[in-house]
Structure formats: structure tokens, C-alpha cells
Coordinates of C-alpha atoms in Angstrom, one line a residue:
Chain A
M10 CA -31.7 -22.7 20.0
Y11 CA -31.8 -20.7 16.8
G12 CA -34.4 -17.9 16.8
F13 CA -34.4 -17.4 20.6
E14 CA -31.2 -15.3 20.8
A15 CA -33.4 -12.2 21.4
L16 CA -34.2 -13.6 24.9
T17 CA -30.6 -13.8 26.2
F18 CA -28.1 -12.2 23.8
N19 CA -28.4 -8.7 25.3
I20 CA -27.4 -9.9 28.8
H21 CA -23.8 -10.2 27.8
G22 CA -23.6 -8.9 24.2
G23 CA -26.1 -6.0 24.1
Y24 CA -23.7 -3.3 25.1
L25 CA -21.1 -4.3 22.6
E26 CA -23.5 -4.8 19.8
A27 CA -24.7 -1.3 20.4
I28 CA -21.1 -0.1 20.4
V29 CA -20.2 -1.8 17.1
R30 CA -23.4 -0.5 15.4
G31 CA -22.3 3.0 16.5
H32 CA -18.9 2.4 15.0
R33 CA -20.5 1.1 11.8
A34 CA -22.3 4.4 11.5
G35 CA -19.0 6.2 11.5
L36 CA -17.7 4.4 8.4
L37 CA -17.0 6.7 5.4
T38 CA -19.9 7.3 3.0
T39 CA -19.9 7.8 -0.8
A40 CA -20.0 11.6 -0.2
D41 CA -16.8 11.4 2.0
Y42 CA -15.1 9.4 -0.8
N43 CA -16.1 11.9 -3.4
N44 CA -14.5 14.7 -1.4
L45 CA -11.4 12.6 -0.9
C46 CA -11.1 11.8 -4.6
Q47 CA -11.0 15.5 -5.4
C48 CA -8.0 16.2 -3.1
E49 CA -4.8 17.6 -4.8
N50 CA -2.3 16.3 -2.2
L51 CA -2.0 14.3 0.9
D52 CA -2.4 17.4 3.2
D53 CA -5.8 17.9 1.6
I54 CA -6.7 14.3 2.4
K55 CA -5.6 14.9 6.0
M56 CA -7.8 18.0 6.2
H57 CA -10.8 16.0 4.9
L58 CA -10.2 13.2 7.3
S59 CA -10.0 15.6 10.2
A60 CA -13.8 15.8 10.1
T61 CA -14.1 12.0 10.4
K62 CA -13.4 9.5 13.2
Y63 CA -9.8 9.5 12.0
G64 CA -9.3 13.2 12.8
S65 CA -7.7 12.7 16.2
Y66 CA -5.3 10.2 14.9
L67 CA -3.9 12.3 12.0
Q68 CA -4.1 15.8 13.5
N69 CA -0.6 15.8 15.0
E70 CA 1.2 14.3 12.0
P71 CA 3.6 16.8 10.4
S72 CA 3.8 17.6 6.7
P73 CA 4.9 16.2 4.3
L74 CA 2.6 13.2 4.9
H75 CA 3.3 9.8 3.4
T76 CA 0.7 7.3 2.4
T77 CA 2.1 4.7 4.8
T78 CA 1.6 7.3 7.7
I79 CA -2.0 7.7 6.8
V80 CA -2.5 3.9 6.7
E81 CA -0.7 3.4 10.1
K82 CA -2.7 6.1 11.9
C83 CA -6.0 4.9 10.5
T84 CA -5.1 1.3 11.6
L85 CA -4.6 2.6 15.1
K86 CA -8.2 3.7 15.2
L87 CA -9.2 0.1 14.2
V88 CA -7.0 -1.3 16.9
D89 CA -8.4 1.0 19.6
D90 CA -12.0 0.0 18.7
Y91 CA -11.1 -3.7 18.7
K92 CA -9.3 -3.5 22.1
H93 CA -12.2 -1.6 23.7
M94 CA -14.6 -4.3 22.5
L95 CA -12.3 -7.2 23.5
C96 CA -11.8 -5.9 27.0
Q97 CA -15.5 -5.7 27.5
A98 CA -16.4 -9.1 26.0
T99 CA -17.2 -12.3 27.9
E100 CA -17.1 -15.8 26.6
P101 CA -17.7 -17.0 24.0
M102 CA -17.6 -13.5 22.4
S103 CA -14.1 -12.9 23.6
T104 CA -12.9 -16.1 21.9
F105 CA -14.7 -15.0 18.8
L106 CA -13.0 -11.6 18.8
E107 CA -9.6 -13.3 19.4
Y108 CA -10.1 -15.4 16.3
I109 CA -10.3 -12.2 14.3
R110 CA -6.7 -11.4 15.3
Y111 CA -5.2 -14.8 14.3
G112 CA -5.0 -13.9 10.6
H113 CA -2.9 -10.8 11.5
M114 CA -0.7 -13.0 13.7
I115 CA 0.0 -15.3 10.9
D116 CA 1.0 -12.4 8.7
N117 CA 3.3 -11.0 11.4
V118 CA 5.0 -14.4 11.9
V119 CA 5.7 -14.6 8.1
L120 CA 6.9 -11.0 8.0
I121 CA 9.4 -11.6 10.8
V122 CA 10.6 -15.0 9.4
T123 CA 11.0 -13.6 5.9
G124 CA 12.7 -10.5 7.0
T125 CA 15.1 -12.5 9.2
L126 CA 15.9 -14.7 6.2
H127 CA 16.8 -11.5 4.3
E128 CA 19.1 -10.4 7.2
R129 CA 16.9 -7.5 8.2
D130 CA 17.0 -5.9 11.7
V131 CA 14.4 -7.4 14.0
Q132 CA 13.4 -4.0 15.4
E133 CA 12.8 -2.7 11.9
L134 CA 10.5 -5.7 11.2
L135 CA 8.6 -5.3 14.5
E136 CA 7.8 -1.7 13.6
K137 CA 6.1 -2.9 10.4
C138 CA 4.0 -5.6 12.1
H139 CA 0.3 -5.2 12.3
P140 CA -0.7 -4.2 15.8
L141 CA -3.6 -6.6 16.0
G142 CA -1.2 -9.5 15.4
M143 CA 1.4 -8.8 18.1
F144 CA 2.1 -11.3 20.8
D145 CA 4.7 -11.5 23.6
S146 CA 7.4 -13.7 22.1
I147 CA 7.2 -12.5 18.6
A148 CA 10.7 -11.1 18.6
T149 CA 12.1 -14.5 19.3
L150 CA 11.0 -15.7 15.9
A151 CA 14.2 -14.4 14.5
V152 CA 16.3 -17.3 16.0
A153 CA 14.5 -20.1 14.3
Q154 CA 16.1 -21.9 11.3
N155 CA 13.3 -24.2 10.3
M156 CA 9.6 -24.7 11.0
R157 CA 10.2 -27.3 13.7
E158 CA 12.3 -24.8 15.6
L159 CA 9.8 -22.1 14.9
Y160 CA 7.1 -24.2 16.6
R161 CA 9.2 -25.5 19.4
L162 CA 10.9 -22.3 20.5
V163 CA 8.1 -19.8 20.0
L164 CA 4.8 -20.7 18.6
V165 CA 4.0 -23.7 20.9
D166 CA 2.7 -21.2 23.5
T167 CA 0.7 -19.1 21.1
P168 CA -2.8 -19.5 19.7
L169 CA -1.3 -20.5 16.4
A170 CA 0.2 -23.7 17.8
P171 CA -2.7 -26.0 16.7
Y172 CA -2.3 -24.8 13.1
F173 CA 1.3 -26.0 12.8
S174 CA 0.6 -29.8 12.7
E175 CA 0.4 -29.8 8.9
C176 CA 3.6 -27.8 8.2
L177 CA 6.1 -29.2 10.8
T178 CA 9.2 -30.1 8.8
S179 CA 12.9 -29.8 9.3
E180 CA 13.4 -28.2 6.0
D181 CA 15.2 -24.9 6.1
L182 CA 13.1 -21.9 5.6
D183 CA 13.3 -20.4 2.1
D184 CA 10.9 -18.1 0.2
M185 CA 8.7 -20.8 -1.2
N186 CA 8.6 -22.9 2.0
I187 CA 7.6 -19.7 3.9
E188 CA 4.8 -19.0 1.4
I189 CA 3.5 -22.6 1.7
M190 CA 3.7 -22.2 5.5
R191 CA 1.7 -19.0 5.3
N192 CA -1.1 -20.5 3.3
T193 CA -1.1 -23.8 5.3
L194 CA -1.5 -21.8 8.5
Y195 CA -4.2 -19.6 7.1
K196 CA -6.1 -22.7 5.8
A197 CA -5.9 -24.3 9.3
Y198 CA -7.0 -21.0 10.9
L199 CA -10.0 -20.6 8.6
E200 CA -11.2 -24.2 9.2
D201 CA -10.8 -23.8 12.9
F202 CA -12.7 -20.5 12.9
Y203 CA -15.4 -22.1 10.8
K204 CA -15.8 -25.0 13.3
F205 CA -15.9 -22.6 16.2
C206 CA -18.7 -20.6 14.6
Q207 CA -20.6 -23.8 13.8
K208 CA -20.3 -24.7 17.5
I209 CA -21.8 -21.4 18.6
G210 CA -24.7 -22.0 16.3
G211 CA -27.7 -19.7 15.6
A212 CA -27.4 -16.6 13.5
T213 CA -23.7 -16.4 14.2
S214 CA -23.2 -19.8 12.6
E215 CA -25.4 -19.0 9.6
I216 CA -23.9 -15.6 8.8
M217 CA -20.3 -16.5 9.6
S218 CA -20.4 -19.7 7.6
D219 CA -21.3 -17.6 4.5
L220 CA -18.6 -15.0 5.1
L221 CA -15.9 -17.6 5.9
A222 CA -16.9 -19.7 2.9
F223 CA -16.6 -16.7 0.7
E224 CA -13.2 -16.0 2.2
A225 CA -12.0 -19.6 1.6
D226 CA -13.2 -19.5 -2.0
R227 CA -11.5 -16.1 -2.7
R228 CA -8.3 -17.4 -1.3
A229 CA -8.5 -20.5 -3.5
V230 CA -8.9 -18.3 -6.6
N231 CA -6.0 -16.0 -5.5
I232 CA -3.7 -18.9 -4.8
T233 CA -4.5 -20.4 -8.2
I234 CA -3.9 -17.1 -10.1
N235 CA -0.7 -16.2 -8.2
S236 CA 0.7 -19.7 -8.7
I237 CA 0.3 -19.8 -12.5
G238 CA 3.7 -20.0 -14.0
T239 CA 5.5 -20.7 -10.7
E240 CA 7.2 -23.9 -9.5
L241 CA 4.3 -24.7 -7.2
T242 CA 3.0 -28.2 -8.3
R243 CA -0.7 -29.0 -8.8
E244 CA -0.7 -31.2 -5.7
D245 CA 0.9 -28.6 -3.5
R246 CA -1.5 -26.0 -4.8
K247 CA -4.5 -28.2 -4.0
K248 CA -3.2 -28.8 -0.5
L249 CA -3.4 -25.0 0.2
Y250 CA -7.2 -24.9 -0.5
S251 CA -9.5 -24.9 2.5
N252 CA -11.7 -27.9 3.1
F253 CA -15.0 -26.0 3.1
G254 CA -16.7 -23.4 0.9
L255 CA -18.8 -23.4 -2.2
L256 CA -15.9 -24.6 -4.3
Y257 CA -15.0 -27.6 -2.1
P258 CA -14.4 -30.2 -3.3
Y259 CA -15.1 -30.3 -7.1
G260 CA -14.2 -26.6 -7.8
H261 CA -10.9 -27.2 -6.1
E262 CA -10.2 -30.2 -8.3
E263 CA -10.7 -28.1 -11.4
L264 CA -8.8 -25.0 -10.0
A265 CA -5.8 -27.2 -9.2
I266 CA -5.2 -27.9 -12.9
C267 CA -5.8 -24.4 -14.2
E268 CA -2.9 -22.9 -16.2
D269 CA -4.2 -19.5 -17.1
I270 CA -6.8 -16.9 -16.0
D271 CA -9.4 -18.0 -18.7
Q272 CA -9.4 -21.5 -17.3
V273 CA -10.0 -20.1 -13.8
R274 CA -12.9 -18.1 -15.2
G275 CA -14.3 -21.3 -16.8
V276 CA -14.3 -23.0 -13.5
M277 CA -15.8 -20.1 -11.5
E278 CA -18.6 -19.4 -13.9
K279 CA -20.1 -22.8 -13.1
Y280 CA -21.0 -21.3 -9.7
P281 CA -23.8 -18.7 -9.9
P282 CA -22.5 -16.4 -7.0
Y283 CA -19.2 -16.1 -8.8
Q284 CA -20.5 -15.9 -12.3
A285 CA -21.7 -12.4 -11.5
I286 CA -18.2 -11.5 -10.4
F287 CA -16.4 -12.8 -13.5
S288 CA -19.0 -11.4 -15.8
K289 CA -17.7 -7.9 -15.0
M290 CA -14.3 -8.7 -16.5
S291 CA -13.3 -9.3 -20.1
Y292 CA -11.5 -12.4 -21.2
G293 CA -7.8 -12.6 -20.3
E294 CA -8.1 -9.7 -17.8
S295 CA -7.5 -10.1 -14.1
Q296 CA -6.9 -6.5 -13.1
M297 CA -10.5 -5.9 -11.9
L298 CA -10.9 -9.2 -10.2
D299 CA -9.7 -7.9 -6.8
K300 CA -12.1 -5.1 -6.9
A301 CA -15.0 -7.4 -7.9
F302 CA -14.2 -9.7 -5.0
Y303 CA -13.9 -6.8 -2.6
E304 CA -17.3 -5.5 -3.7
E305 CA -19.0 -8.8 -3.2
E306 CA -17.3 -9.1 0.2
V307 CA -18.5 -5.7 1.2
R308 CA -22.1 -6.5 0.1
R309 CA -22.1 -9.6 2.3
L310 CA -20.6 -7.8 5.2
C311 CA -23.2 -5.0 5.1
L312 CA -25.9 -7.6 5.0
A313 CA -24.6 -9.0 8.3
F314 CA -25.9 -5.8 10.0
E315 CA -29.4 -6.5 8.9
Q316 CA -29.8 -9.1 11.6
Q317 CA -29.5 -8.7 15.4
F318 CA -28.2 -10.8 18.3
H319 CA -25.2 -12.4 16.7
Y320 CA -21.4 -12.1 16.7
A321 CA -20.9 -11.7 13.0
V322 CA -21.5 -7.9 13.2
F323 CA -18.1 -7.7 15.0
F324 CA -16.3 -9.6 12.2
A325 CA -18.2 -7.5 9.6
Y326 CA -17.2 -4.3 11.3
M327 CA -13.5 -5.2 11.5
R328 CA -13.5 -6.2 7.8
L329 CA -15.3 -3.1 6.7
R330 CA -12.8 -0.9 8.5
E331 CA -10.0 -2.8 6.9
Q332 CA -11.6 -2.2 3.5
E333 CA -12.0 1.4 4.3
I334 CA -8.3 1.7 5.2
R335 CA -7.5 0.0 1.9
N336 CA -9.6 2.6 0.1
L337 CA -7.8 5.4 1.9
M338 CA -4.4 3.9 1.0
W339 CA -5.5 3.6 -2.6
I340 CA -6.8 7.2 -2.8
S341 CA -3.6 8.5 -1.2
E342 CA -1.4 6.6 -3.6
C343 CA -3.4 7.9 -6.6
V344 CA -3.2 11.5 -5.3
A345 CA 0.5 11.2 -4.5
Q346 CA 1.3 9.8 -7.9
N347 CA -1.0 12.2 -9.8
Q348 CA -3.1 9.4 -11.1
K349 CA -6.5 10.7 -10.0
S350 CA -8.2 9.4 -13.1
R351 CA -7.5 5.8 -11.8
I352 CA -8.9 6.3 -8.3
H353 CA -12.1 4.6 -9.2
D354 CA -10.3 1.4 -10.4
S355 CA -10.1 0.1 -6.8
V356 CA -12.2 2.1 -4.4
V357 CA -15.1 0.0 -3.0
Y358 CA -18.0 2.1 -1.7
M359 CA -19.9 0.7 1.2
F360 CA -23.0 2.9 1.7
Chain B
M1 CA 53.9 37.2 -77.6
A2 CA 52.0 34.0 -78.5
G3 CA 53.9 32.3 -75.6
D4 CA 52.8 35.0 -73.2
E5 CA 49.2 34.7 -74.4
G6 CA 49.5 30.9 -74.0
A7 CA 50.8 31.3 -70.5
E8 CA 48.0 33.7 -69.6
I9 CA 45.4 31.3 -71.0
Y10 CA 47.1 28.5 -69.0
E11 CA 47.0 30.6 -65.8
E12 CA 43.4 31.5 -66.4
R13 CA 42.5 27.9 -66.9
E14 CA 44.4 26.9 -63.7
E15 CA 42.6 29.7 -61.8
S16 CA 39.2 28.6 -63.1
M17 CA 40.0 25.0 -62.3
D18 CA 41.1 26.0 -58.8
A19 CA 37.9 28.0 -58.4
A20 CA 35.8 25.0 -59.5
V21 CA 37.7 22.7 -57.1
D22 CA 37.2 25.3 -54.3
K23 CA 33.5 25.5 -55.1
E24 CA 33.1 21.7 -55.1
T25 CA 34.9 21.5 -51.8
E26 CA 32.7 24.2 -50.4
I27 CA 29.6 22.4 -51.6
K28 CA 30.9 19.1 -50.0
T29 CA 31.6 21.0 -46.8
E30 CA 28.2 22.5 -46.7
G31 CA 26.7 19.1 -47.4
K32 CA 28.7 17.6 -44.6
E33 CA 27.5 20.3 -42.2
D34 CA 23.9 19.8 -43.2
E35 CA 24.4 16.1 -42.6
N36 CA 25.8 16.8 -39.1
V37 CA 22.9 19.1 -38.4
L38 CA 20.4 16.5 -39.5
Q39 CA 22.1 13.8 -37.4
F40 CA 21.9 16.1 -34.4
L41 CA 18.2 16.9 -35.0
D42 CA 17.5 13.2 -35.4
S43 CA 19.3 12.3 -32.2
L44 CA 17.5 15.1 -30.4
D45 CA 14.1 13.9 -31.6
G46 CA 15.0 10.3 -30.6
Y47 CA 16.2 11.5 -27.2
L48 CA 13.0 13.5 -26.5
T49 CA 10.8 10.5 -27.6
L50 CA 12.8 8.2 -25.3
M51 CA 12.5 10.6 -22.4
D52 CA 8.7 10.6 -22.8
S53 CA 8.7 6.8 -23.0
V54 CA 10.7 6.3 -19.8
N55 CA 8.6 8.7 -17.9
S56 CA 5.5 6.9 -19.0
K57 CA 6.9 3.5 -18.1
L58 CA 8.1 4.6 -14.7
R59 CA 4.6 6.0 -13.9
E60 CA 3.1 2.8 -15.0
G61 CA 5.5 0.8 -12.9
W62 CA 4.9 2.8 -9.7
F63 CA 1.1 2.6 -10.3
D64 CA 1.3 -1.2 -10.7
L65 CA 3.4 -1.4 -7.5
A66 CA 0.7 0.5 -5.7
S67 CA -2.0 -1.8 -7.2
A68 CA 0.0 -4.8 -6.0
R69 CA 0.3 -3.4 -2.5
H70 CA -3.4 -2.8 -2.5
S71 CA -4.1 -6.4 -3.6
M72 CA -1.5 -8.2 -1.5
G73 CA -1.5 -5.9 1.6
T74 CA 1.1 -3.5 2.9
L75 CA 2.7 -6.2 5.1
R76 CA 3.6 -8.2 2.1
I77 CA 5.1 -5.5 0.0
N78 CA 7.3 -3.1 1.8
S79 CA 10.9 -2.1 1.9
T80 CA 11.8 -4.1 5.0
L81 CA 11.4 -7.3 3.0
L82 CA 14.2 -6.5 0.5
D83 CA 17.2 -8.8 0.7
L84 CA 20.3 -7.5 2.5
K85 CA 22.4 -10.6 1.9
Y86 CA 25.2 -10.3 -0.6
H87 CA 24.1 -11.5 -4.0
P88 CA 25.3 -10.9 -7.6
A89 CA 23.6 -8.2 -9.6
A90 CA 20.8 -9.4 -11.8
S91 CA 21.9 -7.0 -14.6
T92 CA 25.2 -5.5 -15.7
F93 CA 26.1 -2.4 -17.6
Q94 CA 29.1 -1.9 -19.9
V95 CA 30.6 1.3 -21.4
T96 CA 32.8 1.1 -24.4
D97 CA 34.2 3.6 -27.0
Q98 CA 33.0 3.0 -30.5
E99 CA 34.0 4.6 -33.8
V100 CA 30.8 5.7 -35.6
G101 CA 31.4 7.0 -39.1
S102 CA 31.4 10.8 -39.2
L103 CA 30.7 11.2 -35.5
G104 CA 34.1 9.9 -34.5
S105 CA 34.5 8.1 -31.1
V106 CA 31.3 7.9 -29.2
P107 CA 30.8 6.1 -25.8
R108 CA 28.4 3.2 -26.2
F109 CA 26.4 1.8 -23.3
A110 CA 25.2 -1.8 -23.2
L111 CA 22.9 -3.5 -20.7
S112 CA 23.0 -7.3 -20.0
K113 CA 19.9 -8.3 -18.1
W114 CA 19.5 -11.4 -16.0
V115 CA 23.1 -12.5 -16.4
S116 CA 24.1 -15.9 -14.9
K117 CA 24.5 -15.7 -11.2
G118 CA 27.2 -18.4 -11.1
G119 CA 29.6 -16.8 -13.6
G120 CA 30.2 -18.3 -17.0
S121 CA 28.4 -17.1 -20.1
P122 CA 25.4 -14.9 -19.6
K123 CA 22.1 -16.5 -19.9
G124 CA 20.4 -13.2 -20.5
K125 CA 20.1 -11.0 -23.5
D126 CA 22.3 -8.1 -24.5
F127 CA 20.1 -5.0 -24.9
S128 CA 22.6 -2.7 -26.7
T129 CA 20.7 -0.7 -29.3
D130 CA 22.2 -2.2 -32.4
T131 CA 19.1 -2.8 -34.4
D132 CA 20.9 -4.0 -37.5
S133 CA 21.5 -7.4 -36.0
E134 CA 17.7 -8.1 -35.5
I135 CA 16.4 -11.0 -37.4
G136 CA 14.2 -9.9 -40.2
S137 CA 15.8 -6.5 -40.6
P138 CA 16.7 -5.6 -44.2
L139 CA 20.3 -5.3 -43.2
S140 CA 20.4 -8.7 -41.5
Q141 CA 22.7 -11.4 -42.8
Q142 CA 20.1 -14.1 -42.1
L143 CA 18.3 -15.9 -44.9
R144 CA 14.6 -15.4 -44.7
H145 CA 12.4 -18.5 -45.2
R146 CA 8.9 -18.6 -46.8
G147 CA 6.2 -20.5 -44.9
V148 CA 6.6 -21.9 -41.4
S149 CA 9.0 -24.7 -40.7
E150 CA 7.5 -27.6 -38.8
K151 CA 10.5 -28.3 -36.6
P152 CA 11.9 -25.5 -34.4
S153 CA 15.5 -24.7 -35.4
A154 CA 18.3 -25.0 -32.9
K155 CA 18.4 -21.2 -32.6
D156 CA 14.6 -21.2 -31.7
E157 CA 15.2 -23.9 -29.1
N158 CA 18.1 -21.9 -27.6
T159 CA 16.0 -18.8 -27.6
L160 CA 13.2 -20.6 -25.8
A161 CA 15.6 -22.1 -23.2
A162 CA 17.0 -18.6 -22.6
D163 CA 13.5 -17.2 -22.2
E164 CA 12.7 -19.8 -19.7
E165 CA 15.8 -19.0 -17.7
I166 CA 15.0 -15.3 -17.8
K167 CA 11.5 -16.1 -16.5
K168 CA 13.0 -18.1 -13.6
E169 CA 15.4 -15.2 -12.8
R170 CA 12.5 -12.8 -12.8
A171 CA 10.5 -15.0 -10.4
K172 CA 13.5 -15.3 -8.2
S173 CA 13.9 -11.6 -8.0
L174 CA 10.3 -11.2 -6.9
S175 CA 10.5 -14.0 -4.4
V176 CA 11.6 -11.5 -1.7
F177 CA 7.9 -10.6 -1.5
G178 CA 6.8 -14.2 -1.3
G179 CA 6.5 -17.3 -3.5
L180 CA 3.1 -16.4 -4.7
V181 CA 2.8 -12.9 -5.8
S182 CA 0.1 -11.0 -7.6
P183 CA 0.2 -10.6 -11.4
K184 CA 0.2 -6.8 -10.8
L185 CA 3.6 -7.1 -9.1
R186 CA 5.0 -9.0 -12.1
G187 CA 3.6 -6.2 -14.3
A188 CA 5.4 -3.6 -12.2
Q189 CA 8.6 -5.6 -12.6
L190 CA 8.2 -5.6 -16.4
S191 CA 7.5 -1.9 -16.5
F192 CA 10.7 -1.1 -14.5
E193 CA 12.7 -3.5 -16.6
T194 CA 11.5 -1.8 -19.8
A195 CA 12.3 1.6 -18.2
L196 CA 15.9 0.4 -17.5
E197 CA 16.3 -0.6 -21.1
T198 CA 15.0 2.7 -22.2
L199 CA 17.4 4.6 -19.9
V200 CA 20.3 2.8 -21.6
E201 CA 18.9 3.8 -25.0
I202 CA 18.7 7.3 -23.8
A203 CA 22.3 7.3 -22.7
N204 CA 23.4 6.1 -26.2
M205 CA 21.2 8.6 -27.9
R206 CA 22.5 11.4 -25.7
A207 CA 26.1 10.4 -26.5
S208 CA 25.5 10.5 -30.2
M209 CA 23.5 13.8 -29.9
L210 CA 26.4 15.4 -28.0
S211 CA 28.9 14.1 -30.5
A212 CA 26.9 15.5 -33.4
F213 CA 26.6 18.8 -31.6
E214 CA 30.4 19.0 -31.2
R215 CA 30.8 18.3 -34.9
I216 CA 28.5 21.2 -35.7
T217 CA 30.1 23.7 -33.4
E218 CA 33.8 22.9 -34.2
K219 CA 35.1 25.1 -37.1

């Protein structure tokens, strides 16, 4: 019953909620980002990060550093935090935490399949996979020739199996089919996660519904913009949109027929939460759209911590860490390319 | 006596004529040297401008690539996705020797982008730096029309069709990163494409610069 979580939540979830709120306090602040933005090279960044929670992960890395090394090591911190929480969690929190991994599993599956199509070495591909998305039979993905084989040989025993019902075909895997498979799987995953959160109910359902709806809407906009000028038909584009969110169903109807960024803007400005996002951009421009969406996402994720006794704080923490790693990647790239004046184009501050 | 005086006058006239011819030849030679020096300086200026341009385009390209990686994720844009299967080159490069006026024989570099993958005539455009063949140029042989014609000419339709093919080839090249890529990645592709064209222009400019320098130094 909503409102009475305070009576029972702490029995099973109290310890982990305290842990995740402690982790949240360790996220980088604006002062940390200001220091990082003034670094002259990647070794300076490493030095500044040594005073943060990432210190122990970067301290043994030899110079010269590369931006991918910084991202990999910071991701290890995220993975360690996640695994610690997962091993302490009981049902239904453990299932909730597992759901957070499925997005990364989909990305890893697509990476392996795409790399195999391009005749890359499987070992090389496995090293690039996201650690949160690893599963036992992932290396076997390289033998599949089409989606039906992919499902039958490997994915039937994984948590992604239920998401394959909409994309089981015998067509050979090519770049466009793989892209459609990626987006179809992600759509099914988001809808499943949404239903799971609804089933949990309470504050978890209320907050996660908002966060997942925003995610679904953002994906719809990105799919629309990225498919402009490609061979993806309007019907195929519409099939990739999730069946929930603020834009469902009328916004999706209009987005499916958009042919340029200004038409997308025209659709989105009818929805007040997104009008504020698009008002930050000038006409014909899409460069700042990603940053605007990330800022809105961070705002909603930070608000999740304002309420207690729900699981959304775990989702919010994981997403905030991922955003932080994206920020560090961006700062590192700008420093490495001597483009420090452009750092603030994409850094999203959290606190 | 008169004959001797006549012969002397004739010799003096011949000498003065020879001196005038020598002076004229000297003026022509100096003029030619000045022309070579001017050509060299022009080529040098063009070379330096093009070097700045290519550096700027490459910076822009790398920055756009980083933006695309930030937008799409490091898993979607990385070197492990590049295609190792045998495939024909998207662009080809030809080197020929060309006689260019006073500069003599100069190597000429030409880039053909987005050539047909299946052989046959290239669908793409030849980006050699011969600006005299551009439509609308004062030296162009094309007739210029006043106003706007309502029906597109056959040449316009061919150009449109070629542009569409090039657009498809560009999208095909980017498909190694997925079927739906960020506009930032497409921007990076265009920046690197422009940088490649500029590099070919630099090669041509450098060849003419070196040839002009040789002309100046040979005596």
C-alpha cells in the first residue's frame, strides 16, 4: 500500500539504501569539475581524480594515459558498487537491480554480432564489452548467422530471451537489421521494466514510471533524428518507438513522419516538459539537444533522492554515475585535443 | 675614305642594334624571372593557406568524432567495429604528369571520391583542382542563362542523381557504426572528407611551388 513503505522497507532495503546514498555523496561536484576543466593534460586529470573515489582505480595506470583508459577504470568503480549492492539485495530488489543490467547486455550482444559481421576477433570484441552486460555464453554469439540462430543457440537461456519475440526472423544479419534488432530489443526491455515497476507499486512505481517514460521519449526523438535521410521507412521507424511515455501514441504518430529537425521541434514543443528543452536551441540546430536531454535527465534523477523507501534511488545512482563517466570522457577528450574552450558544450553538472 | 666611313657607320649601327637587342633580351629575361618569383610566392601563399585549412578541418573532424562518441556511447563508436572484410576503396587517387606553361612538367594529383564499387564509370566526382571547368567561371565554355529555367536540365538531373548516389555511399561507409548514427558522426565524416580534398590540393600546390622554385634557382 502506497505511503506505508516506511513501516517495512528498512527490513530488507534499509542497509542498501544507506549504502547508495553514501555513494551518491561521492559523486563529483561543480568544484571538482571546475578543477578538472583547468587541467592541461590527462596526467593532471589523473592527479585530480586521485583525490576522489576514482583514485584507487587510476593510481596504477602508467603514463601516457588515454581517454579510453580513464573511462574503463572509472567504469570499474561503477561495476564494483553495483556488484556489492546486488550481492546484498533480496527479492524484489535483486530483480530490480538485474533489470538495470539488461540495457548493457543488449549493447554487448549488438557489439559482438556487429564485430563478427565485420570479421573481427571475438577476444578483441569481448575486451570492449561493458562489464555490467556480460553473461556466460556471450562468446558463442559469434557463430550465429541470423536472428533465429542467435536466439536458439545463445540467447534463449539469457534474460533477453523474452525480448526476442518481435525480431525473430531468418534474414541474414546486416548493419540495418542489427540496428533494428538493437532498438526492438531495447523497446521490449523498457516496456518490461516499466511493467515490473508498476507491479512493485508505491513510490518505486511512481518515480520509475516518470524516469522510464522520459527515457522512452528521448529514445523516440533520437531514433527520429538519426533516421532522417536513411533508408528506414516511416512504418519501421514507428515500430521502434516504445508503447508508453508522454509521446505515446499521438506524439509518435507525428514523429514518424518528420523529415528534418525543425519538424521534430514542432512536434516536441506541443508537450510542455519538452518545450523547455527545445527552447534552449535555435532553429535548425541539433548540436545542443543531447546536452539538453542529459540535463533534464539529471534533474529528474537527483529528485529521486528526495524521497525515501523506494528502489528508484538505485536506478538514479547508476544513471548519475554513468553521466559522470560521460562527463569525464568529454573533459578528457577536450583536454587531449586542446579544445578546452569547448568543454562546457557537453558537461552536465549534477550538484 | 667615304667607304671606310660608311663601313664604320654600318658597324656602329650594327653594334647599337645588337646592344638594343641584348638589352631587350635582358629585360625579357628579368621579366621572366620576376614572373617565376611571383608564381613561387603565389604558390607558397596558397600552400600555407591550405595547410591552415587542413589543420582546422582535421581538428573539427576529431572533435565531432568525440562528440559522436559522447552522444552514442563508447561501445557504438570504437575501432573494433571497423570492417576487416575485403572491400573496394571508396576513393581513388591518380598521379599524372602535366605540362603547365612556363613551369614545364609538373606532377598533378587527382582524387576521385565515392567511385563505383562494382567497376564501370565512377559515380563520384573528380576533385582535381582545375577551377577553369567550373560552371559560371569567366573562362567556362558554358552559356549563361538569365532567369531561372522551370524544368531542370538533363545535366541538373544527372548531378542530382550523382549526389544521391554519393549520399548513399556516405551512409554505407558509416554503417559500420550502425544503421542509425548521430548527425555529429556524419559531420565528422564530412570534415575528414574535406580534409582529404584539401590534402590533394596541397599536394598539387606543393608540386607547382617546387617547380617554380627550380625555375628560379636554375641559371
